[in-house]
């Protein structure tokens, strides 16, 4: 059984982080340490620690993450200029919170994809 992270507490609103979106499958809220003018995290409500743990039965939630990203990008007014979606996996991917999440970043030009 994977260990819960702070994201599960945010989903259940035990930590009062304003939710930009929530349904039965996914939740979205602003990143606490934004790396761009707009930085939103979109996460499955189910605890999936890393992308390595994704199963076929998760496909509905994972697909929902993309439609929510599209809706939030529109609401934030960043859809026309564009944005970046990132999912980090494990140490080399720079993952810090072991509950998978999609970063939605935009509101300004983000430059090249990687700066290593
Ligand atoms: P990772 O590096 O795992 O892909 O990204 C984790 C993200 O979660 C980081 O961008 C970090 O700022 C964000 N984060 C960590 N703890 C919290 C929190 O308690 N609240 C919010 N809103 N974001 C968090």
PDB file of C-alpha atoms and ligand atoms in Angstrom:
ATOM      1  CA  UNK A   1       0.000   0.000   0.000  1.00  0.00           C
ATOM      2  CA  UNK A   2       1.528   3.303  -1.072  1.00  0.00           C
ATOM      3  CA  UNK A   3       1.993   5.985   1.529  1.00  0.00           C
ATOM      4  CA  UNK A   4      -0.279   8.997   1.250  1.00  0.00           C
ATOM      5  CA  UNK A   5       1.223  12.391   0.497  1.00  0.00           C
ATOM      6  CA  UNK A   6       0.067  15.895   1.244  1.00  0.00           C
ATOM      7  CA  UNK A   7      -1.923  15.770  -2.013  1.00  0.00           C
ATOM      8  CA  UNK A   8      -4.404  13.267  -0.517  1.00  0.00           C
ATOM      9  CA  UNK A   9      -5.043  15.715   2.321  1.00  0.00           C
ATOM     10  CA  UNK A  10      -5.604  18.509  -0.214  1.00  0.00           C
ATOM     11  CA  UNK A  11      -8.056  16.314  -2.151  1.00  0.00           C
ATOM     12  CA  UNK A  12     -10.013  15.682   1.053  1.00  0.00           C
ATOM     13  CA  UNK A  13      -9.631  19.375   1.984  1.00  0.00           C
ATOM     14  CA  UNK A  14      -8.008  18.481   5.308  1.00  0.00           C
ATOM     15  CA  UNK A  15      -5.480  21.093   4.238  1.00  0.00           C
ATOM     16  CA  UNK A  16      -7.408  24.130   3.010  1.00  0.00           C
ATOM     17  CA  UNK A  17      -5.966  24.646  -0.463  1.00  0.00           C
ATOM     18  CA  UNK A  18      -8.449  26.263  -2.858  1.00  0.00           C
ATOM     19  CA  UNK A  19      -9.498  23.761  -5.505  1.00  0.00           C
ATOM     20  CA  UNK A  20      -9.797  25.055  -9.067  1.00  0.00           C
ATOM     21  CA  UNK A  21     -11.530  21.847 -10.099  1.00  0.00           C
ATOM     22  CA  UNK A  22     -12.710  18.601  -8.536  1.00  0.00           C
ATOM     23  CA  UNK A  23     -14.852  15.718  -9.675  1.00  0.00           C
ATOM     24  CA  UNK A  24     -15.025  12.017  -8.822  1.00  0.00           C
ATOM     25  CA  UNK A  25     -11.741  11.300 -10.624  1.00  0.00           C
ATOM     26  CA  UNK A  26      -9.418  14.300 -10.484  1.00  0.00           C
ATOM     27  CA  UNK A  27      -8.632  17.486  -8.577  1.00  0.00           C
ATOM     28  CA  UNK A  28      -6.700  20.641  -9.494  1.00  0.00           C
ATOM     29  CA  UNK A  29      -5.116  23.409  -7.437  1.00  0.00           C
ATOM     30  CA  UNK A  30      -2.343  26.001  -7.750  1.00  0.00           C
ATOM     31  CA  UNK A  31       1.236  24.958  -7.088  1.00  0.00           C
ATOM     32  CA  UNK A  32       2.530  26.336  -3.787  1.00  0.00           C
ATOM     33  CA  UNK A  33       5.792  27.386  -5.436  1.00  0.00           C
ATOM     34  CA  UNK A  34       4.834  28.564  -8.934  1.00  0.00           C
ATOM     35  CA  UNK A  35       7.481  28.198 -11.641  1.00  0.00           C
ATOM     36  CA  UNK A  36       5.513  30.331 -14.121  1.00  0.00           C
ATOM     37  CA  UNK A  37       2.777  32.995 -13.975  1.00  0.00           C
ATOM     38  CA  UNK A  38       0.279  30.156 -14.172  1.00  0.00           C
ATOM     39  CA  UNK A  39       1.247  26.913 -12.459  1.00  0.00           C
ATOM     40  CA  UNK A  40      -1.535  24.454 -11.680  1.00  0.00           C
ATOM     41  CA  UNK A  41      -1.322  20.828 -10.554  1.00  0.00           C
ATOM     42  CA  UNK A  42      -3.872  18.341 -11.883  1.00  0.00           C
ATOM     43  CA  UNK A  43      -3.951  15.046 -10.002  1.00  0.00           C
ATOM     44  CA  UNK A  44      -5.979  11.836  -9.904  1.00  0.00           C
ATOM     45  CA  UNK A  45      -7.961  11.478  -6.664  1.00  0.00           C
ATOM     46  CA  UNK A  46      -6.665   7.914  -6.437  1.00  0.00           C
ATOM     47  CA  UNK A  47      -3.168   7.633  -5.023  1.00  0.00           C
ATOM     48  CA  UNK A  48      -0.894   6.485  -7.845  1.00  0.00           C
ATOM     49  CA  UNK A  49       2.688   7.054  -6.662  1.00  0.00           C
ATOM     50  CA  UNK A  50       4.487   7.315 -10.023  1.00  0.00           C
ATOM     51  CA  UNK A  51       3.782   6.949 -13.723  1.00  0.00           C
ATOM     52  CA  UNK A  52       5.433   3.517 -13.372  1.00  0.00           C
ATOM     53  CA  UNK A  53       2.411   2.489 -11.270  1.00  0.00           C
ATOM     54  CA  UNK A  54      -0.237   3.492 -13.810  1.00  0.00           C
ATOM     55  CA  UNK A  55      -2.650   0.697 -14.769  1.00  0.00           C
ATOM     56  CA  UNK A  56      -5.136   0.266 -17.578  1.00  0.00           C
ATOM     57  CA  UNK A  57      -7.951   0.768 -15.064  1.00  0.00           C
ATOM     58  CA  UNK A  58      -6.586   4.296 -14.493  1.00  0.00           C
ATOM     59  CA  UNK A  59      -7.074   5.340 -18.113  1.00  0.00           C
ATOM     60  CA  UNK A  60     -10.329   7.205 -17.472  1.00  0.00           C
ATOM     61  CA  UNK A  61      -8.771   9.336 -14.730  1.00  0.00           C
ATOM     62  CA  UNK A  62      -5.626   9.954 -16.788  1.00  0.00           C
ATOM     63  CA  UNK A  63      -7.690  11.022 -19.784  1.00  0.00           C
ATOM     64  CA  UNK A  64      -9.765  13.278 -17.530  1.00  0.00           C
ATOM     65  CA  UNK A  65      -6.561  15.014 -16.442  1.00  0.00           C
ATOM     66  CA  UNK A  66      -6.085  16.183 -20.033  1.00  0.00           C
ATOM     67  CA  UNK A  67      -9.619  17.469 -20.495  1.00  0.00           C
ATOM     68  CA  UNK A  68      -9.328  19.318 -17.168  1.00  0.00           C
ATOM     69  CA  UNK A  69      -5.986  20.774 -18.311  1.00  0.00           C
ATOM     70  CA  UNK A  70      -7.650  22.021 -21.472  1.00  0.00           C
ATOM     71  CA  UNK A  71     -10.561  23.577 -19.539  1.00  0.00           C
ATOM     72  CA  UNK A  72      -8.306  25.244 -16.960  1.00  0.00           C
ATOM     73  CA  UNK A  73      -5.981  26.590 -19.665  1.00  0.00           C
ATOM     74  CA  UNK A  74      -9.021  28.190 -21.277  1.00  0.00           C
ATOM     75  CA  UNK A  75     -10.251  29.605 -17.944  1.00  0.00           C
ATOM     76  CA  UNK A  76      -6.790  30.999 -17.192  1.00  0.00           C
ATOM     77  CA  UNK A  77      -6.682  32.598 -20.656  1.00  0.00           C
ATOM     78  CA  UNK A  78      -3.457  30.832 -21.620  1.00  0.00           C
ATOM     79  CA  UNK A  79      -4.841  28.461 -24.234  1.00  0.00           C
ATOM     80  CA  UNK A  80      -4.237  30.662 -27.283  1.00  0.00           C
ATOM     81  CA  UNK A  81      -0.609  31.498 -26.526  1.00  0.00           C
ATOM     82  CA  UNK A  82       0.047  28.008 -25.274  1.00  0.00           C
ATOM     83  CA  UNK A  83       1.316  26.187 -22.236  1.00  0.00           C
ATOM     84  CA  UNK A  84       3.317  23.175 -21.119  1.00  0.00           C
ATOM     85  CA  UNK A  85       2.159  19.973 -19.439  1.00  0.00           C
ATOM     86  CA  UNK A  86       4.779  18.086 -17.438  1.00  0.00           C
ATOM     87  CA  UNK A  87       4.757  14.857 -15.449  1.00  0.00           C
ATOM     88  CA  UNK A  88       7.924  13.973 -13.556  1.00  0.00           C
ATOM     89  CA  UNK A  89       8.770  10.372 -12.679  1.00  0.00           C
ATOM     90  CA  UNK A  90      11.145   9.264  -9.937  1.00  0.00           C
ATOM     91  CA  UNK A  91      14.587  10.652  -9.131  1.00  0.00           C
ATOM     92  CA  UNK A  92      15.931  11.390 -12.600  1.00  0.00           C
ATOM     93  CA  UNK A  93      12.614  12.971 -13.551  1.00  0.00           C
ATOM     94  CA  UNK A  94      12.803  15.273 -10.535  1.00  0.00           C
ATOM     95  CA  UNK A  95       9.666  13.959  -8.842  1.00  0.00           C
ATOM     96  CA  UNK A  96       9.228  15.295  -5.304  1.00  0.00           C
ATOM     97  CA  UNK A  97       5.683  14.298  -4.416  1.00  0.00           C
ATOM     98  CA  UNK A  98       4.857  10.618  -4.902  1.00  0.00           C
ATOM     99  CA  UNK A  99       1.246  11.045  -6.018  1.00  0.00           C
ATOM    100  CA  UNK A 100       1.266  11.530  -9.774  1.00  0.00           C
ATOM    101  CA  UNK A 101       0.418  15.002 -10.988  1.00  0.00           C
ATOM    102  CA  UNK A 102       0.389  16.963 -14.195  1.00  0.00           C
ATOM    103  CA  UNK A 103       1.954  20.424 -14.060  1.00  0.00           C
ATOM    104  CA  UNK A 104       0.087  22.976 -16.189  1.00  0.00           C
ATOM    105  CA  UNK A 105       2.484  25.867 -16.784  1.00  0.00           C
ATOM    106  CA  UNK A 106       1.916  29.009 -18.831  1.00  0.00           C
ATOM    107  CA  UNK A 107       1.106  32.700 -18.856  1.00  0.00           C
ATOM    108  CA  UNK A 108       4.523  33.546 -20.268  1.00  0.00           C
ATOM    109  CA  UNK A 109       7.039  32.130 -22.699  1.00  0.00           C
ATOM    110  CA  UNK A 110       8.614  29.060 -21.113  1.00  0.00           C
ATOM    111  CA  UNK A 111      11.721  28.851 -23.264  1.00  0.00           C
ATOM    112  CA  UNK A 112      13.362  25.602 -24.235  1.00  0.00           C
ATOM    113  CA  UNK A 113      11.927  22.380 -22.901  1.00  0.00           C
ATOM    114  CA  UNK A 114      14.938  21.330 -20.827  1.00  0.00           C
ATOM    115  CA  UNK A 115      17.540  23.234 -18.896  1.00  0.00           C
ATOM    116  CA  UNK A 116      19.708  20.590 -17.298  1.00  0.00           C
TER     117      UNK A 116
HETATM  118  P1  LIG B   1       7.205  17.243  -8.634  1.00  0.00           P
HETATM  119  O1  LIG B   1       8.591  17.764  -8.478  1.00  0.00           O
HETATM  120  O2  LIG B   1       6.915  16.093  -7.722  1.00  0.00           O
HETATM  121  O3  LIG B   1       6.844  16.975 -10.068  1.00  0.00           O
HETATM  122  O4  LIG B   1       6.250  18.441  -8.231  1.00  0.00           O
HETATM  123  C1  LIG B   1       5.702  18.597  -6.967  1.00  0.00           C
HETATM  124  C2  LIG B   1       5.079  19.964  -6.923  1.00  0.00           C
HETATM  125  O5  LIG B   1       4.207  20.033  -5.812  1.00  0.00           O
HETATM  126  C3  LIG B   1       6.116  21.083  -6.770  1.00  0.00           C
HETATM  127  O6  LIG B   1       5.995  21.981  -7.865  1.00  0.00           O
HETATM  128  C4  LIG B   1       5.734  21.723  -5.436  1.00  0.00           C
HETATM  129  O7  LIG B   1       5.894  23.123  -5.437  1.00  0.00           O
HETATM  130  C5  LIG B   1       4.281  21.317  -5.272  1.00  0.00           C
HETATM  131  N1  LIG B   1       3.848  21.190  -3.882  1.00  0.00           N
HETATM  132  C6  LIG B   1       4.490  20.507  -2.890  1.00  0.00           C
HETATM  133  N2  LIG B   1       3.799  20.587  -1.741  1.00  0.00           N
HETATM  134  C7  LIG B   1       2.690  21.334  -2.009  1.00  0.00           C
HETATM  135  C8  LIG B   1       1.582  21.746  -1.206  1.00  0.00           C
HETATM  136  O8  LIG B   1       1.477  21.464  -0.021  1.00  0.00           O
HETATM  137  N3  LIG B   1       0.632  22.491  -1.825  1.00  0.00           N
HETATM  138  C9  LIG B   1       0.708  22.819  -3.150  1.00  0.00           C
HETATM  139  N4  LIG B   1      -0.294  23.557  -3.644  1.00  0.00           N
HETATM  140  N5  LIG B   1       1.738  22.441  -3.936  1.00  0.00           N
HETATM  141  C10 LIG B   1       2.723  21.705  -3.377  1.00  0.00           C
END
